[in-house]
């Protein structure tokens, strides 16, 4: 990406601007305005963000118009509509994914990410919104095969997303290609090889395995995604896995254990750690960072009952490394709670209740776990200083 623009140039004023709304339109009204201002002003990191689940309703509205598609509701009501659809699916079948497929709400969004222009503009739009919340580094992930429905090749898909990320300078970026765990071994291997083909600080920085981990686990050599992950390791592609995300009754603890034992560099969610806290020491020993997605996890109470019992508290108390992410700016959370970089910071400090020092550590942990090799010591020191200045300005001592 373009690393020439100075952060100071793109820095946004604190959160009291009248027209400011957090990405995903999270309702922050119950927090003190001073805390919201600080949370917004902090330099933030998003390591776990899905392209298709993070489009803005405005973007979808524009694309629907261009495609002559009538939306089921006006763009301003899209999030509410999607949250209701998610809840219906959860009640119907515990949110299981079909073989080879994806969840319906993601499929809905993906119909607007099928041309080079849509992929370019969609990526750019997300990053610009993140920039407005002072996100300084973001990794955007997607499965290229979901964007070939109208004839694009996977290469064209990947190149369009890379170009979209490069077209803005507000947020330093890395692209992650995700393999869908509902697909077969060949798919996983192909994703690993595509990561290698486009690997670089201005391109793809890592591989992910995403999807329904209950129905399609990764906990042994027989698992579909085993070969792909091994291929990525062999090729020197950094890997993050969605693991330990689903309730334990779906076998998520086995997936989490496998990821920890196999020294996967980062793990998405990892909430199943609450059921076997002895894993924390191995997590630390293996230098693994957890991508914590608070609002995503408490959505409809399916994975975690509420913020105050989120296992991020265990990670913090035990000194394990973790970073905060929104997961899906449009599709994560529920009718009550929407994610955003600013909201996640507030939830950690105030709702999980571990305070501002934990927020500081999570931001630095996130930068240190960045897959983009351009995130160097100099940049991390710059961010540390920025946080220290803000904490001084806001009299934070905890
Ligand atoms: Zn995710």
Tab-separated table of C-alpha atoms and ligand atoms in Angstrom:
chain	number	residue	atom	x	y	z
A	1	UNK	CA	0.000	0.000	0.000
A	2	UNK	CA	1.016	3.609	-0.121
A	3	UNK	CA	3.076	4.183	2.989
A	4	UNK	CA	4.224	7.658	2.089
A	5	UNK	CA	1.261	9.557	3.534
A	6	UNK	CA	1.900	10.653	7.084
A	7	UNK	CA	-0.568	9.588	9.716
A	8	UNK	CA	-0.805	13.081	11.055
A	9	UNK	CA	-2.169	14.266	7.706
A	10	UNK	CA	-5.118	11.917	7.844
A	11	UNK	CA	-5.830	12.180	11.558
A	12	UNK	CA	-9.484	12.823	12.344
A	13	UNK	CA	-10.665	15.207	15.031
A	14	UNK	CA	-12.116	13.691	18.215
A	15	UNK	CA	-15.600	12.225	18.150
A	16	UNK	CA	-17.721	15.263	18.821
A	17	UNK	CA	-18.121	16.299	15.201
A	18	UNK	CA	-21.867	16.622	14.647
A	19	UNK	CA	-22.069	14.465	11.572
A	20	UNK	CA	-19.869	11.626	12.774
A	21	UNK	CA	-21.289	8.136	13.089
A	22	UNK	CA	-19.234	5.036	13.757
A	23	UNK	CA	-19.007	2.454	10.991
A	24	UNK	CA	-21.914	0.050	11.310
A	25	UNK	CA	-23.862	2.805	13.105
A	26	UNK	CA	-23.162	1.353	16.545
A	27	UNK	CA	-25.198	3.083	19.239
A	28	UNK	CA	-22.681	4.562	21.669
A	29	UNK	CA	-25.137	6.786	23.523
A	30	UNK	CA	-24.880	4.869	26.815
A	31	UNK	CA	-21.173	5.670	27.135
A	32	UNK	CA	-19.838	8.923	28.545
A	33	UNK	CA	-19.025	11.322	25.733
A	34	UNK	CA	-15.464	11.770	26.997
A	35	UNK	CA	-14.908	8.006	26.702
A	36	UNK	CA	-16.415	7.950	23.212
A	37	UNK	CA	-14.130	10.799	22.140
A	38	UNK	CA	-11.072	9.013	23.488
A	39	UNK	CA	-12.075	5.676	21.919
A	40	UNK	CA	-12.601	7.356	18.575
A	41	UNK	CA	-9.370	9.328	18.756
A	42	UNK	CA	-7.185	6.340	19.584
A	43	UNK	CA	-5.168	4.867	16.721
A	44	UNK	CA	-6.776	1.476	16.160
A	45	UNK	CA	-6.132	-1.829	14.429
A	46	UNK	CA	-8.535	-4.195	12.651
A	47	UNK	CA	-6.964	-7.568	11.937
A	48	UNK	CA	-10.220	-9.450	11.402
A	49	UNK	CA	-12.603	-7.851	8.941
A	50	UNK	CA	-14.586	-9.590	6.199
A	51	UNK	CA	-14.993	-7.648	2.971
A	52	UNK	CA	-18.433	-8.998	2.080
A	53	UNK	CA	-19.825	-8.523	5.592
A	54	UNK	CA	-18.556	-4.968	5.984
A	55	UNK	CA	-20.099	-3.070	3.059
A	56	UNK	CA	-21.945	0.094	3.949
A	57	UNK	CA	-25.719	0.236	3.337
A	58	UNK	CA	-25.016	3.332	1.225
A	59	UNK	CA	-22.629	1.356	-0.985
A	60	UNK	CA	-25.207	-1.421	-1.396
A	61	UNK	CA	-27.835	1.212	-2.214
A	62	UNK	CA	-25.620	2.718	-4.944
A	63	UNK	CA	-24.808	-0.660	-6.455
A	64	UNK	CA	-28.437	-1.807	-6.354
A	65	UNK	CA	-29.414	1.306	-8.296
A	66	UNK	CA	-26.669	0.701	-10.869
A	67	UNK	CA	-27.719	-2.937	-11.210
A	68	UNK	CA	-31.413	-2.125	-11.330
A	69	UNK	CA	-32.047	-4.353	-8.321
A	70	UNK	CA	-34.836	-3.445	-5.925
A	71	UNK	CA	-33.662	-3.770	-2.324
A	72	UNK	CA	-36.051	-5.451	0.146
A	73	UNK	CA	-35.897	-2.308	2.336
A	74	UNK	CA	-34.349	1.173	1.928
A	75	UNK	CA	-30.578	1.260	2.613
A	76	UNK	CA	-31.090	2.919	6.015
A	77	UNK	CA	-33.074	-0.131	7.166
A	78	UNK	CA	-30.753	-2.737	5.652
A	79	UNK	CA	-28.871	-3.548	8.828
A	80	UNK	CA	-32.079	-4.144	10.763
A	81	UNK	CA	-33.357	-6.324	7.918
A	82	UNK	CA	-30.159	-8.387	7.891
A	83	UNK	CA	-30.185	-8.808	11.668
A	84	UNK	CA	-33.720	-10.206	11.481
A	85	UNK	CA	-32.677	-12.617	8.708
A	86	UNK	CA	-29.739	-13.787	10.825
A	87	UNK	CA	-31.948	-14.407	13.816
A	88	UNK	CA	-34.435	-16.411	11.695
A	89	UNK	CA	-31.600	-18.636	10.435
A	90	UNK	CA	-30.257	-19.118	13.950
A	91	UNK	CA	-33.670	-20.225	15.179
A	92	UNK	CA	-34.114	-22.507	12.190
A	93	UNK	CA	-30.885	-24.524	12.225
A	94	UNK	CA	-28.268	-23.062	14.599
A	95	UNK	CA	-26.861	-21.060	11.682
A	96	UNK	CA	-25.410	-24.063	9.840
A	97	UNK	CA	-23.768	-23.480	6.456
A	98	UNK	CA	-24.653	-25.600	3.413
A	99	UNK	CA	-22.041	-27.868	1.849
A	100	UNK	CA	-19.818	-25.788	-0.416
A	101	UNK	CA	-21.815	-22.698	0.443
A	102	UNK	CA	-21.978	-19.605	2.560
A	103	UNK	CA	-24.573	-17.959	4.800
A	104	UNK	CA	-27.546	-16.265	3.062
A	105	UNK	CA	-26.867	-12.778	4.469
A	106	UNK	CA	-23.334	-12.911	3.041
A	107	UNK	CA	-24.670	-14.172	-0.289
A	108	UNK	CA	-26.994	-11.167	-0.347
A	109	UNK	CA	-24.022	-8.798	0.036
A	110	UNK	CA	-21.879	-10.683	-2.442
A	111	UNK	CA	-24.281	-9.966	-5.316
A	112	UNK	CA	-22.889	-6.408	-5.133
A	113	UNK	CA	-19.243	-7.545	-5.322
A	114	UNK	CA	-19.121	-9.204	-8.733
A	115	UNK	CA	-17.348	-6.693	-10.971
A	116	UNK	CA	-13.887	-5.150	-10.844
A	117	UNK	CA	-15.428	-1.767	-10.098
A	118	UNK	CA	-17.556	-3.129	-7.243
A	119	UNK	CA	-14.613	-4.909	-5.634
A	120	UNK	CA	-12.393	-1.841	-6.029
A	121	UNK	CA	-14.988	0.618	-4.717
A	122	UNK	CA	-16.255	-1.687	-1.957
A	123	UNK	CA	-12.747	-2.176	-0.556
A	124	UNK	CA	-11.941	1.521	-0.800
A	125	UNK	CA	-15.220	2.479	0.876
A	126	UNK	CA	-14.593	0.212	3.871
A	127	UNK	CA	-11.046	1.501	4.357
A	128	UNK	CA	-12.117	5.118	4.108
A	129	UNK	CA	-14.756	4.552	6.772
A	130	UNK	CA	-12.160	2.890	8.985
A	131	UNK	CA	-9.887	5.879	8.441
A	132	UNK	CA	-12.609	8.167	9.783
A	133	UNK	CA	-12.438	6.223	13.044
A	134	UNK	CA	-8.646	6.517	13.146
A	135	UNK	CA	-7.931	2.905	12.275
A	136	UNK	CA	-4.267	2.999	11.260
A	137	UNK	CA	-3.857	-0.583	10.096
A	138	UNK	CA	-6.439	-3.021	8.725
A	139	UNK	CA	-6.343	-6.467	7.214
A	140	UNK	CA	-9.283	-7.192	4.926
A	141	UNK	CA	-10.214	-10.794	4.184
A	142	UNK	CA	-12.376	-12.470	1.573
A	143	UNK	CA	-12.737	-15.682	-0.426
A	144	UNK	CA	-12.046	-14.835	-4.099
A	145	UNK	CA	-14.281	-17.640	-5.357
A	146	UNK	CA	-17.384	-15.891	-4.026
A	147	UNK	CA	-16.854	-13.051	-6.502
A	148	UNK	CA	-16.673	-14.984	-9.784
A	149	UNK	CA	-20.436	-15.386	-10.358
A	150	UNK	CA	-20.436	-13.000	-13.327
A	151	UNK	CA	-17.283	-14.209	-15.001
A	152	UNK	CA	-14.355	-12.577	-13.207
A	153	UNK	CA	-11.347	-14.848	-12.732
A	154	UNK	CA	-10.033	-15.316	-9.184
A	155	UNK	CA	-6.949	-13.362	-10.265
A	156	UNK	CA	-9.075	-10.408	-11.408
A	157	UNK	CA	-10.965	-10.535	-8.124
A	158	UNK	CA	-7.802	-10.442	-6.022
A	159	UNK	CA	-6.198	-7.716	-8.146
A	160	UNK	CA	-9.313	-5.519	-7.920
A	161	UNK	CA	-9.345	-5.728	-4.104
A	162	UNK	CA	-5.611	-4.997	-3.931
A	163	UNK	CA	-6.087	-1.994	-6.237
A	164	UNK	CA	-8.992	-0.747	-4.108
A	165	UNK	CA	-6.837	-0.915	-0.983
A	166	UNK	CA	-3.971	0.872	-2.743
A	167	UNK	CA	-6.265	3.648	-3.941
A	168	UNK	CA	-6.529	5.155	-0.452
A	169	UNK	CA	-3.847	6.306	1.953
A	170	UNK	CA	-5.781	6.742	5.195
A	171	UNK	CA	-5.266	3.183	6.426
A	172	UNK	CA	-2.265	0.919	5.978
A	173	UNK	CA	-3.576	-2.362	4.669
A	174	UNK	CA	-2.946	-6.053	4.213
A	175	UNK	CA	-5.128	-8.456	2.239
A	176	UNK	CA	-5.972	-11.948	3.518
A	177	UNK	CA	-7.447	-14.645	1.300
A	178	UNK	CA	-9.945	-16.866	3.070
A	179	UNK	CA	-10.592	-20.518	2.306
A	180	UNK	CA	-14.183	-21.594	2.971
A	181	UNK	CA	-14.232	-24.596	5.264
A	182	UNK	CA	-17.411	-25.943	3.623
A	183	UNK	CA	-15.400	-26.529	0.434
A	184	UNK	CA	-12.963	-29.360	-0.341
A	185	UNK	CA	-9.203	-29.837	0.137
A	186	UNK	CA	-8.347	-28.622	-3.368
A	187	UNK	CA	-9.976	-25.288	-2.575
A	188	UNK	CA	-7.775	-24.883	0.504
A	189	UNK	CA	-4.630	-25.702	-1.440
A	190	UNK	CA	-5.597	-23.303	-4.245
A	191	UNK	CA	-6.162	-20.461	-1.738
A	192	UNK	CA	-2.730	-21.090	-0.168
A	193	UNK	CA	-1.117	-20.952	-3.600
A	194	UNK	CA	-2.976	-17.774	-4.546
A	195	UNK	CA	-1.723	-16.186	-1.311
A	196	UNK	CA	1.820	-17.060	-2.345
A	197	UNK	CA	1.312	-15.717	-5.868
A	198	UNK	CA	0.184	-12.315	-4.602
A	199	UNK	CA	2.256	-12.249	-1.412
A	200	UNK	CA	3.822	-8.940	-0.421
A	201	UNK	CA	3.286	-5.833	1.711
A	202	UNK	CA	1.378	-4.236	-1.166
A	203	UNK	CA	-0.701	-7.331	-1.761
A	204	UNK	CA	-1.732	-10.474	0.073
A	205	UNK	CA	-0.254	-10.898	3.544
A	206	UNK	CA	-1.856	-14.092	4.804
A	207	UNK	CA	-4.429	-16.875	4.623
A	208	UNK	CA	-7.561	-17.530	6.677
A	209	UNK	CA	-9.968	-20.433	7.040
A	210	UNK	CA	-13.524	-19.233	7.602
A	211	UNK	CA	-17.043	-20.626	7.871
A	212	UNK	CA	-19.092	-23.038	9.945
A	213	UNK	CA	-16.547	-24.720	12.211
A	214	UNK	CA	-19.165	-26.947	13.800
A	215	UNK	CA	-20.141	-28.726	10.579
A	216	UNK	CA	-16.687	-28.496	8.950
A	217	UNK	CA	-14.046	-28.761	11.692
A	218	UNK	CA	-10.283	-28.456	11.374
A	219	UNK	CA	-8.872	-30.626	14.112
A	220	UNK	CA	-7.077	-33.506	12.406
A	221	UNK	CA	-5.358	-34.596	9.203
A	222	UNK	CA	-8.726	-35.805	7.866
A	223	UNK	CA	-10.230	-32.319	7.914
A	224	UNK	CA	-10.924	-30.643	4.546
A	225	UNK	CA	-8.804	-27.602	5.272
A	226	UNK	CA	-5.792	-29.479	6.685
A	227	UNK	CA	-3.995	-29.714	3.311
A	228	UNK	CA	-4.499	-26.018	2.534
A	229	UNK	CA	-3.105	-24.870	5.863
A	230	UNK	CA	-0.098	-27.170	5.493
A	231	UNK	CA	0.465	-25.827	1.973
A	232	UNK	CA	0.410	-22.241	3.312
A	233	UNK	CA	2.907	-23.154	6.025
A	234	UNK	CA	5.163	-24.818	3.448
A	235	UNK	CA	4.995	-21.739	1.210
A	236	UNK	CA	5.744	-19.324	4.055
A	237	UNK	CA	2.295	-17.727	4.039
A	238	UNK	CA	1.200	-16.501	7.512
A	239	UNK	CA	-2.011	-18.178	8.649
A	240	UNK	CA	-4.925	-17.138	10.836
A	241	UNK	CA	-7.756	-19.560	11.555
A	242	UNK	CA	-11.305	-19.052	12.730
A	243	UNK	CA	-11.168	-21.478	15.659
A	244	UNK	CA	-12.981	-21.853	18.941
A	245	UNK	CA	-15.564	-19.364	17.685
A	246	UNK	CA	-18.722	-21.458	17.976
A	247	UNK	CA	-20.306	-22.709	21.182
A	248	UNK	CA	-18.455	-25.700	22.600
A	249	UNK	CA	-21.342	-28.077	21.890
A	250	UNK	CA	-20.326	-27.839	18.214
A	251	UNK	CA	-16.802	-29.155	18.920
A	252	UNK	CA	-15.090	-25.781	18.701
A	253	UNK	CA	-12.698	-26.554	21.548
A	254	UNK	CA	-11.073	-29.287	19.424
A	255	UNK	CA	-10.508	-26.781	16.603
A	256	UNK	CA	-8.980	-24.298	19.022
A	257	UNK	CA	-6.660	-26.915	20.518
A	258	UNK	CA	-5.529	-27.965	17.054
A	259	UNK	CA	-4.760	-24.369	16.081
A	260	UNK	CA	-2.777	-23.793	19.278
A	261	UNK	CA	-0.875	-27.089	19.021
A	262	UNK	CA	0.013	-26.333	15.409
A	263	UNK	CA	1.358	-22.885	16.280
A	264	UNK	CA	-1.004	-21.039	13.954
A	265	UNK	CA	0.159	-17.409	14.189
A	266	UNK	CA	-3.240	-15.918	14.877
A	267	UNK	CA	-6.628	-17.304	15.857
A	268	UNK	CA	-9.964	-15.663	15.086
A	269	UNK	CA	-12.314	-15.541	18.125
A	270	UNK	CA	-11.000	-18.385	20.311
A	271	UNK	CA	-13.846	-17.992	22.801
A	272	UNK	CA	-13.801	-21.736	23.581
A	273	UNK	CA	-10.722	-21.024	25.674
A	274	UNK	CA	-13.196	-20.334	28.509
A	275	UNK	CA	-13.806	-24.108	28.676
A	276	UNK	CA	-10.140	-25.035	29.078
A	277	UNK	CA	-8.134	-22.178	30.507
A	278	UNK	CA	-5.080	-24.428	30.764
A	279	UNK	CA	-4.688	-23.721	27.029
A	280	UNK	CA	-3.743	-20.115	27.775
A	281	UNK	CA	-0.194	-21.003	28.802
A	282	UNK	CA	0.380	-22.882	25.527
A	283	UNK	CA	-1.150	-19.997	23.620
A	284	UNK	CA	1.412	-17.698	25.229
A	285	UNK	CA	4.262	-20.163	24.796
A	286	UNK	CA	3.489	-20.422	21.067
A	287	UNK	CA	3.294	-16.628	20.675
A	288	UNK	CA	-0.252	-16.719	19.295
A	289	UNK	CA	-2.464	-13.620	19.136
A	290	UNK	CA	-6.252	-13.941	19.389
A	291	UNK	CA	-8.392	-11.751	17.133
A	292	UNK	CA	-11.132	-10.872	19.631
A	293	UNK	CA	-14.471	-9.778	18.119
A	294	UNK	CA	-16.587	-8.732	21.110
A	295	UNK	CA	-19.778	-7.478	19.466
A	296	UNK	CA	-19.736	-10.262	16.889
A	297	UNK	CA	-19.505	-12.892	19.635
A	298	UNK	CA	-22.341	-11.548	21.763
A	299	UNK	CA	-24.706	-11.294	18.756
A	300	UNK	CA	-28.049	-12.824	19.808
A	301	UNK	CA	-26.267	-14.366	22.806
A	302	UNK	CA	-25.449	-17.399	20.627
A	303	UNK	CA	-21.715	-17.612	21.347
A	304	UNK	CA	-21.224	-15.404	24.403
A	305	UNK	CA	-24.106	-14.289	26.659
A	306	UNK	CA	-22.960	-10.674	27.083
A	307	UNK	CA	-19.871	-8.448	27.144
A	308	UNK	CA	-19.236	-8.862	30.870
A	309	UNK	CA	-18.605	-12.611	30.541
A	310	UNK	CA	-16.558	-12.432	27.359
A	311	UNK	CA	-13.380	-14.554	27.610
A	312	UNK	CA	-11.288	-11.534	26.594
A	313	UNK	CA	-11.240	-10.998	30.347
A	314	UNK	CA	-9.411	-14.309	30.812
A	315	UNK	CA	-6.908	-13.402	28.100
A	316	UNK	CA	-6.273	-10.038	29.725
A	317	UNK	CA	-5.893	-11.434	33.225
A	318	UNK	CA	-3.509	-14.145	32.036
A	319	UNK	CA	-1.420	-11.784	29.934
A	320	UNK	CA	-2.192	-13.485	26.605
A	321	UNK	CA	-1.978	-11.461	23.401
A	322	UNK	CA	-5.162	-10.279	21.738
A	323	UNK	CA	-6.389	-7.561	19.417
A	324	UNK	CA	-9.872	-6.106	18.858
A	325	UNK	CA	-11.784	-6.399	15.579
A	326	UNK	CA	-15.255	-5.747	14.191
A	327	UNK	CA	-15.503	-8.990	12.134
A	328	UNK	CA	-18.310	-7.665	9.881
A	329	UNK	CA	-19.232	-3.992	10.062
A	330	UNK	CA	-22.638	-4.626	8.494
A	331	UNK	CA	-23.445	-8.211	9.425
A	332	UNK	CA	-22.016	-8.854	12.900
A	333	UNK	CA	-23.821	-8.216	16.170
A	334	UNK	CA	-27.584	-8.154	16.528
A	335	UNK	CA	-30.543	-5.773	16.546
A	336	UNK	CA	-29.204	-4.084	19.673
A	337	UNK	CA	-25.452	-3.968	19.200
A	338	UNK	CA	-23.464	-3.122	16.075
A	339	UNK	CA	-19.686	-3.425	15.861
A	340	UNK	CA	-17.262	-0.653	14.974
A	341	UNK	CA	-13.596	-0.053	15.804
A	342	UNK	CA	-14.600	2.650	18.313
A	343	UNK	CA	-17.377	0.542	19.833
A	344	UNK	CA	-15.066	-2.454	20.349
A	345	UNK	CA	-12.635	-0.298	22.342
A	346	UNK	CA	-15.456	0.999	24.557
A	347	UNK	CA	-16.844	-2.474	25.118
A	348	UNK	CA	-13.451	-3.789	26.203
A	349	UNK	CA	-12.703	-0.914	28.560
A	350	UNK	CA	-16.174	-0.459	30.018
A	351	UNK	CA	-18.331	-3.573	29.419
A	352	UNK	CA	-15.798	-6.385	29.662
A	353	UNK	CA	-14.514	-3.896	32.195
A	354	UNK	CA	-10.759	-4.386	31.929
A	355	UNK	CA	-9.955	-0.696	31.486
A	356	UNK	CA	-7.891	1.527	29.240
A	357	UNK	CA	-4.516	-0.096	29.864
A	358	UNK	CA	-5.935	-3.308	28.368
A	359	UNK	CA	-7.058	-1.275	25.348
A	360	UNK	CA	-3.543	0.087	24.932
A	361	UNK	CA	-2.058	-3.395	25.096
A	362	UNK	CA	-4.596	-4.780	22.610
A	363	UNK	CA	-3.679	-2.117	20.052
A	364	UNK	CA	0.041	-2.819	20.381
A	365	UNK	CA	-0.532	-6.606	20.383
A	366	UNK	CA	-2.477	-6.138	17.157
A	367	UNK	CA	0.307	-4.203	15.458
A	368	UNK	CA	2.917	-6.697	16.609
A	369	UNK	CA	0.818	-9.516	15.133
A	370	UNK	CA	0.309	-7.720	11.791
A	371	UNK	CA	1.020	-9.931	8.788
A	372	UNK	CA	2.163	-6.940	6.740
A	373	UNK	CA	5.956	-6.758	7.063
A	374	UNK	CA	5.808	-2.971	6.616
A	375	UNK	CA	4.360	-2.604	10.113
A	376	UNK	CA	7.754	-2.068	11.701
A	377	UNK	CA	9.103	-0.965	15.082
A	378	UNK	CA	9.174	2.675	14.015
A	379	UNK	CA	5.482	2.646	13.200
A	380	UNK	CA	4.602	0.793	16.399
A	381	UNK	CA	6.560	3.341	18.452
A	382	UNK	CA	4.718	6.152	16.680
A	383	UNK	CA	1.375	4.593	17.628
A	384	UNK	CA	2.492	3.968	21.225
A	385	UNK	CA	3.423	7.626	21.577
A	386	UNK	CA	0.120	8.708	20.101
A	387	UNK	CA	-1.759	6.555	22.639
A	388	UNK	CA	0.369	7.901	25.519
A	389	UNK	CA	-0.325	11.500	24.433
A	390	UNK	CA	-4.066	10.824	24.318
A	391	UNK	CA	-4.070	9.078	27.706
A	392	UNK	CA	-2.300	12.069	29.176
A	393	UNK	CA	-4.755	14.448	27.545
A	394	UNK	CA	-7.704	12.447	28.908
A	395	UNK	CA	-6.139	11.848	32.349
A	396	UNK	CA	-6.197	8.082	32.018
A	397	UNK	CA	-4.503	6.350	34.906
A	398	UNK	CA	-5.458	2.721	35.321
B	1	LIG	ZN1	-14.685	-13.792	10.961
